[in-house]
C-alpha positions as a printed Julia matrix, in Angstrom:
500×3 Matrix{Float64}:
  19.6    -2.5     6.71
  20.12   -6.11    5.73
  20.42   -7.51    2.24
  17.27   -9.63    1.85
  17.68  -10.66   -1.78
  19.06  -14.07   -0.81
  16.03  -15.0     1.27
  14.76  -18.41    0.12
  11.5   -18.51   -1.76
   8.5   -20.29   -0.29
   7.92  -23.87   -1.45
   6.03  -23.58   -4.73
   3.55  -26.22   -5.88
   1.4   -26.23   -8.96
  -2.04  -27.69   -9.27
  -4.91  -27.29  -11.68
  -8.12  -26.03  -10.1
 -10.98  -24.78  -12.2
  -8.5   -23.95  -14.95
  -6.71  -21.6   -12.56
  -3.14  -21.79  -11.31
  -2.66  -21.58   -7.58
   0.76  -21.48   -5.91
   1.66  -21.03   -2.27
   3.28  -17.67   -2.9
   0.09  -16.41   -4.5
  -2.92  -17.72   -2.61
  -6.41  -17.61   -4.04
  -9.73  -18.39   -2.41
 -13.38  -18.55   -3.25
 -15.4   -15.62   -1.97
 -17.69  -16.46    0.88
 -21.34  -16.12   -0.08
 -22.69  -12.73    0.91
 -25.89  -12.94    2.88
 -27.83   -9.85    1.88
 -28.17   -7.22    4.58
 -30.78   -4.54    4.24
 -29.03   -1.15    4.56
 -30.24    0.81    7.54
 -29.81    4.57    7.78
 -28.03    5.03   11.11
 -28.66    7.9    13.5
 -25.92   10.51   13.49
 -25.06    9.76   17.13
 -24.28    6.16   16.22
 -21.05    7.35   14.63
 -19.94    9.61   17.5
 -20.56   12.74   15.46
 -20.95   16.15   17.07
 -24.16   18.11   16.53
 -24.11   20.92   13.95
 -24.83   23.45   16.71
 -21.83   22.34   18.79
 -19.65   22.36   15.67
 -20.73   25.93   14.8
 -20.03   27.11   18.34
 -16.52   25.67   18.18
 -15.84   27.24   14.77
 -16.94   30.69   15.98
 -14.62   30.4    18.96
 -11.76   29.34   16.67
 -12.25   32.38   14.44
 -12.5    34.75   17.42
  -9.36   33.26   18.93
  -7.53   33.79   15.63
  -8.41   37.48   15.82
  -6.78   37.71   19.25
  -9.75   37.3    21.58
  -8.14   35.71   24.65
 -11.44   34.74   26.28
 -12.48   32.94   23.07
  -9.08   31.23   22.94
  -9.49   29.89   26.47
 -13.05   28.68   25.79
 -11.95   27.14   22.48
  -9.14   25.17   24.13
 -11.51   24.0    26.85
 -14.08   22.86   24.29
 -11.41   20.97   22.32
 -10.34   19.13   25.46
 -13.92   18.32   26.44
 -14.8    16.98   22.98
 -11.61   14.88   22.92
 -12.73   13.15   26.12
 -16.26   12.66   24.8
 -14.93   11.24   21.52
 -12.69    8.78   23.35
 -15.59    7.55   25.5
 -17.93    7.22   22.52
 -15.47    5.34   20.31
 -14.56    2.96   23.14
 -18.17    1.74   23.3
 -19.15    2.16   19.64
 -18.2     0.03   16.63
 -15.94    0.77   14.88
 -13.59    1.6    17.75
 -11.24    3.02   15.13
 -12.75    5.38   12.56
 -10.12    7.1    10.43
  -9.98    9.62    7.59
  -7.33    9.96    4.87
  -5.89   13.48    4.52
  -3.45   15.36    2.3
  -2.03   18.72    3.43
  -0.93   21.54    1.11
   1.51   24.45    1.46
  -1.48   26.76    2.04
  -2.19   24.88    5.27
   0.68   26.89    6.8
  -1.86   29.66    7.39
  -2.63   30.23   11.1
  -5.61   28.17   12.21
  -5.81   26.09    9.01
  -4.84   22.76   10.54
  -7.0    23.52   13.6
 -10.02   23.84   11.31
  -9.23   20.54    9.53
  -8.75   18.6    12.77
 -11.91   20.12   14.28
 -13.92   18.89   11.32
 -12.56   15.38   11.84
 -13.71   15.36   15.45
 -17.09   16.72   14.36
 -17.52   13.67   12.12
 -16.57   11.2    14.84
 -13.08   10.31   13.59
 -10.43    9.33   16.11
  -7.56    8.64   13.69
  -6.05   10.6    10.79
  -4.02    9.0     8.0
  -1.87   11.91    6.88
  -0.01   11.68    3.57
   3.66   12.28    4.31
   5.26   10.95    1.11
   3.4    11.13   -2.2
   3.97   12.14   -5.85
   7.72   12.34   -5.26
   7.46   14.89   -2.4
   7.93   14.52    1.32
   6.18   16.38    4.17
   9.39   17.5     5.88
  10.67   21.07    6.4
  12.96   22.18    3.58
  15.62   23.09    6.19
  15.54   19.6     7.72
  15.1    17.37    4.71
  18.12   15.09    4.11
  16.22   12.92    1.61
  16.55   12.81   -2.19
  12.98   14.15   -2.56
  11.89   17.8    -2.46
   9.75   19.04    0.41
   6.03   19.64   -0.07
   6.59   23.23    1.11
   9.17   25.09   -0.95
   7.95   28.63   -0.25
  10.71   31.15    0.39
  10.79   32.08    4.07
   8.95   28.92    5.13
  11.94   26.59    5.17
  11.41   25.65    8.83
   7.66   25.04    8.67
   6.97   21.48    9.8
   3.4    20.6     8.81
   3.86   16.99    9.91
   4.89   17.9    13.46
   2.12   20.52   13.63
  -0.54   18.07   12.43
   0.56   15.47   14.99
   0.39   18.06   17.78
  -2.99   19.53   16.72
  -4.47   16.07   16.23
  -3.42   14.8    19.64
  -4.87   17.89   21.33
  -8.22   16.71   20.0
  -7.84   13.04   20.89
  -6.87   12.04   17.33
  -4.12    9.57   16.54
  -2.11   10.78   13.55
  -0.59    8.14   11.27
   1.85    8.86    8.46
   0.73    7.5     5.09
   3.51    6.87    2.56
   3.81    5.74   -1.03
   6.23    2.82   -1.03
   7.47    1.29   -4.31
   6.16    4.32   -6.21
   8.94    6.92   -5.72
   7.4     9.64   -7.92
   8.48   11.49  -11.05
  11.12   13.6    -9.25
  13.13   10.45   -8.63
  13.16    9.66  -12.35
  14.75   13.05  -13.07
  17.92   12.09  -11.2
  20.56   10.72  -13.6
  22.3     8.99  -10.67
  19.2     6.9    -9.92
  18.42    5.48  -13.37
  19.53    1.99  -12.34
  17.06    1.96   -9.44
  13.96    2.29  -11.63
  12.1    -0.94  -12.46
  12.02   -2.15  -16.08
  10.09   -4.88  -17.82
  11.24   -7.11  -20.68
   9.89   -4.62  -23.25
  12.39   -1.98  -22.11
   9.65    0.06  -20.39
   9.58    1.81  -17.04
   6.3     2.59  -15.3
   6.29    6.01  -16.98
   5.29    4.2   -20.18
   2.5     2.08  -18.72
   0.7     4.29  -16.14
  -1.74    6.83  -17.53
  -0.87    9.94  -15.51
   2.88    9.7   -16.16
   3.85   10.66  -12.59
   4.26    7.2   -11.09
   7.8     5.87  -11.02
   8.11    2.38   -9.57
  11.5     1.24   -8.4
  13.37   -2.05   -8.4
  12.76   -3.37   -4.86
  16.07   -5.27   -4.95
  18.13   -2.12   -5.69
  20.39   -1.16   -2.78
  20.37    2.56   -3.63
  16.56    2.66   -3.69
  16.47    0.84   -0.36
  18.91    3.28    1.24
  17.0     6.31   -0.08
  13.67    5.07    1.23
  15.03    3.9     4.58
  16.56    7.33    5.23
  13.27    9.05    4.46
  11.29    6.74    6.8
  13.8     7.42    9.57
  13.13   11.16    9.25
   9.36   10.64    9.36
   9.7     8.41   12.43
  11.69   11.13   14.23
   8.42   13.14   14.4
   6.89   10.24   16.37
   3.62    9.73   14.5
   1.17    7.29   16.06
   1.72    4.85   13.21
   2.86    4.44    9.6
   0.89    3.05    6.65
   2.65    1.9     3.49
   0.73    2.28    0.22
   1.72    1.29   -3.36
   3.31   -1.91   -2.04
   3.18   -3.42   -5.52
   4.19   -3.05   -9.17
   2.43   -0.73  -11.67
  -1.22   -1.25  -12.46
  -1.57   -1.58  -16.22
  -4.59   -1.26  -18.49
  -6.41   -3.55  -20.91
  -4.79   -6.84  -21.82
  -1.6    -5.66  -20.08
  -3.44   -5.81  -16.75
  -2.63   -9.53  -16.71
   0.97  -10.74  -16.67
   1.17  -13.87  -18.84
   4.83  -13.94  -19.94
   8.17  -13.16  -18.39
   8.61   -9.96  -20.43
   5.55   -8.56  -18.6
   7.41   -8.76  -15.29
   9.67   -6.06  -13.8
  12.75   -8.27  -13.77
  15.0    -6.44  -16.2
  17.24   -4.43  -13.91
  20.72   -5.34  -12.75
  19.87   -5.79   -9.04
  16.74   -7.85   -9.62
  18.5   -10.15  -12.08
  21.53  -10.6    -9.84
  19.23  -11.59   -6.97
  17.32  -13.96   -9.26
  20.51  -15.65  -10.47
  21.54  -16.19   -6.82
  18.44  -18.34   -6.41
  19.99  -20.97   -8.7
  21.25  -24.02   -6.79
  23.4   -25.5    -9.52
  24.95  -24.5   -12.85
  22.18  -26.09  -14.89
  19.6   -24.08  -12.98
  21.53  -20.83  -13.46
  21.95  -21.33  -17.19
  18.26  -22.13  -17.73
  17.21  -19.09  -15.68
  19.42  -16.89  -17.88
  17.99  -18.33  -21.09
  14.4   -18.1   -19.86
  14.87  -14.45  -18.93
  16.45  -13.48  -22.24
  14.23  -15.53  -24.57
  10.99  -15.74  -22.57
  11.03  -19.54  -22.85
  13.32  -22.57  -22.91
  13.4   -25.19  -25.66
  14.31  -28.88  -25.67
  17.56  -27.77  -27.35
  18.32  -25.46  -24.38
  17.76  -28.33  -21.97
  19.96  -30.62  -24.05
  22.68  -27.91  -24.07
  22.79  -27.54  -20.28
  22.81  -31.32  -19.84
  25.84  -31.46  -22.13
  27.57  -28.48  -20.47
  27.21  -29.84  -16.93
  27.04  -33.66  -17.23
  28.05  -34.12  -13.58
  24.86  -32.44  -12.3
  21.36  -33.89  -12.0
  18.2   -31.85  -12.61
  18.42  -28.04  -12.95
  17.67  -26.68   -9.46
  16.75  -23.35   -7.86
  15.11  -22.22   -4.63
  11.61  -23.6    -4.24
  11.92  -26.23   -6.97
  10.75  -29.71   -5.95
  11.16  -32.67   -8.3
   8.08  -34.87   -8.13
   8.78  -38.64   -8.25
   6.89  -39.05  -11.54
   9.12  -36.4   -13.15
  12.25  -38.45  -12.52
  11.2   -40.95  -15.18
  11.0   -38.21  -17.83
  14.39  -38.47  -19.44
  14.14  -36.68  -22.77
  14.52  -32.89  -23.1
  11.22  -32.78  -25.0
   9.34  -34.45  -22.16
  10.98  -32.23  -19.53
  10.54  -28.93  -21.4
   6.94  -28.0   -20.4
   7.62  -28.81  -16.75
  10.84  -26.81  -16.64
   9.26  -23.87  -18.45
   6.33  -23.75  -15.99
   8.69  -24.04  -13.01
  10.77  -21.15  -14.38
   7.61  -19.03  -14.81
   6.6   -19.73  -11.2
  10.12  -18.85  -10.07
   9.93  -15.5   -11.91
   6.55  -14.69  -10.31
   7.73  -15.73   -6.83
  10.94  -13.69   -7.17
   8.97  -10.59   -8.21
   6.66  -10.93   -5.22
   9.49  -11.63   -2.8
  11.02   -8.28   -3.76
   7.87   -6.49   -2.58
   7.7    -8.49    0.66
  11.35   -7.8     1.46
  11.01   -4.08    0.66
   8.04   -3.79    3.04
  10.06   -5.53    5.76
  12.84   -3.0     5.27
  10.48    0.01    5.11
   8.7    -0.85    8.36
  11.89   -1.49   10.33
  12.61    2.06   11.65
   9.08    2.31   13.11
   9.13   -1.19   14.57
  12.41   -0.41   16.35
  10.59    2.1    18.57
   7.24    0.25   18.69
   5.33    2.53   16.31
   2.53    0.47   14.69
   2.84   -0.14   10.95
   0.42   -1.29    8.28
   0.1    -2.08    4.58
  -2.5    -0.66    2.18
  -3.52   -2.95   -0.68
  -6.15   -3.92   -3.24
  -8.07   -7.09   -2.27
  -7.75   -8.29   -5.91
  -4.08   -7.37   -6.29
  -2.81  -10.89   -5.61
  -5.11  -12.85   -7.93
  -4.43  -15.41  -10.58
  -6.27  -14.72  -13.84
  -6.39  -17.81  -16.03
  -2.74  -18.81  -16.39
  -1.55  -15.28  -15.65
  -1.45  -12.94  -12.68
  -2.78   -9.52  -11.84
  -0.07   -7.18  -13.16
   0.28   -5.48   -9.77
   1.7    -8.71   -8.28
   0.67   -7.53   -4.8
   1.3   -10.47   -2.43
  -0.7    -9.08    0.49
  -1.74  -12.54    1.68
   1.92  -13.11    2.55
   2.34   -9.96    4.65
   2.81  -10.87    8.34
   0.01  -10.4    10.86
   2.33   -8.14   12.85
   1.32   -5.49   10.29
  -2.11   -3.87   10.17
  -3.96   -4.76    6.96
  -5.8    -1.91    5.23
  -7.64   -3.38    2.2
  -8.9    -0.68   -0.17
 -12.48   -1.93   -0.5
 -13.47    0.46   -3.28
 -15.57   -1.85   -5.49
 -18.42   -0.2    -7.41
 -21.61   -2.08   -8.23
 -24.3     0.36   -7.1
 -24.8    -1.43   -3.77
 -22.8    -2.83   -0.87
 -22.51   -6.44   -2.06
 -19.24   -6.12   -3.99
 -17.67   -4.09   -1.17
 -18.6    -6.73    1.38
 -17.22   -9.47   -0.9
 -13.85   -7.7    -1.0
 -13.69   -7.51    2.78
 -14.78  -11.14    3.11
 -11.99  -12.22    0.78
  -9.42  -10.54    3.01
 -10.95  -11.98    6.19
 -10.88  -15.48    4.69
  -7.15  -15.24    3.94
  -5.91  -13.42    7.06
  -3.94  -15.17    9.78
  -5.53  -15.17   13.25
  -4.72  -11.98   15.13
  -4.37   -9.77   12.04
  -5.66   -6.25   12.67
  -7.87   -5.53    9.64
  -9.12   -2.0     8.96
 -10.92   -1.76    5.58
 -10.7     1.53    3.68
 -14.04    2.64    2.27
 -14.53    5.32   -0.4
 -17.49    7.67   -0.34
 -19.33   10.35    1.57
 -21.8    10.62    4.41
 -25.47   10.79    3.5
 -25.09   10.5    -0.29
 -23.98    8.08   -2.97
 -20.73    9.0    -4.75
 -19.26    7.38   -7.88
 -21.76    4.5    -7.78
 -20.93    3.77   -4.13
 -23.56    3.88   -1.36
 -23.22    6.41    1.5
 -20.54    5.64    4.07
 -23.07    4.83    6.79
 -24.7     2.23    4.52
 -21.31    0.64    3.73
 -20.45    0.51    7.43
 -23.82   -0.99    8.31
 -23.16   -3.75    5.78
 -19.83   -4.54    7.49
 -21.37   -4.59   10.97
 -21.89   -8.4    10.97
 -18.08   -8.74   10.81
 -17.46   -6.31   13.69
 -15.7    -8.93   15.82
 -13.08   -9.4    13.08
 -12.68   -5.77   11.99
 -10.81   -3.46   14.36
 -11.97   -0.36   12.54
 -12.66    1.31    9.21
 -11.19    4.27    7.38
 -12.75    6.63    4.86
 -11.2     7.97    1.69
 -10.92   10.92    1.85
 -11.12   14.41    3.41
 -11.12   15.8    -0.14
 -14.27   13.79   -0.95
 -16.11   15.03    2.12
 -15.02   18.66    1.78
 -14.28   19.13   -1.95
 -14.67   22.94   -1.92
 -12.44   23.33    1.1
  -9.87   21.02   -0.47
  -9.88   23.11   -3.64
  -9.57   26.35   -1.64
  -6.62   24.93    0.31
  -4.81   23.92   -2.88
  -4.98   27.49   -4.23
  -4.8    29.43   -0.94
  -8.24   30.96   -1.41
């Protein structure tokens, strides 16, 4: 684990464009015009789905095998193998070549045959990848007897300390030709982390003295300071344990700051930013390149602004230095003729604001680099899950999530959550187009779509209609994923939660 807090910030320039600020650390682009595509109801076979009759036959064999019927067990295993081969052939010649489903497991899935049933259903629907939640809501999908992390295990049932649902899911998935990825919350460590008195310094705070517990509705999301060494060690250890199970890949979600509501959804002043922890501030102060720069950064952070009097003070305190300097600051030639503190104040204040934004975003980028390292060491693919709008400028402010996904490297898979709701596919397509327009060549882009097959859900068209709308971009999209198993099988999901 390397300390990344001293990494230099990208060169930051400011220009006015349609009354909107754009800086290199926070790219913005116009959406490409969407050429309307008439939705076409696809045939079931187009998506490599298994017929209802074949699915029923397999389920009957599974149930008979569970009851001890050895002949049924043998036939069931043979059918699984056959369907795995057929699925692989179909997906290799059918767009999308990757079709994935997001899944959460529960303690009740320990029951014999439970994971078999879930994985069978995925194959029935034509999926060839599973994105399995392995760290969420402050719990980790590791056996209680082999969990060296600071988080409790998902399964805490007495007598089940050695049950490893993650390893079982990987095994059962691969038997059926499914790749099983681990899906992890990242900067959101969960409420359990907040209960630890020895981790209070690792939790992010804004300039109003708030943690994310105060600003997120459900009160279970605890976002950490990405510059905090303790938080980095805790997370790194957990990822190492997940990687030991050799999943087919890892996806990192919540790679951002808290999403706030109303007017707070836009960060317009330094107190809105999550800069008020010891580690984040220490890293920010190290970005100063002279004493004048350091002193102005300190004053800007504590006051929320700098005045001509502040600028006059630092000039008097450090007369041997030129302009206040910090990483990323460039002095334009025309600025050198501005000699009075009053003339320099608006420029310095804007440059300090851009520094604060860039420093916040750099923390997320560095944390992702750290989080993905254990998997990259053994060539397990990794990806980032993000909102296509999470990196936007809004007037002279920024989306409060400060999610700099356009700066994630193309060595990572990009999984944009294209969940827009407008009653048709247009807004969903626009989100995907925005990501395509900002991606580096060679980036593997796999949009996540929300919905269900054959019916509209929450003002979103059926999945097949959404996929048909993305078909014109097939050459640039390596696959799609669907959120989530619980949407497609809500009754089964409810039964599994309560062990019915």
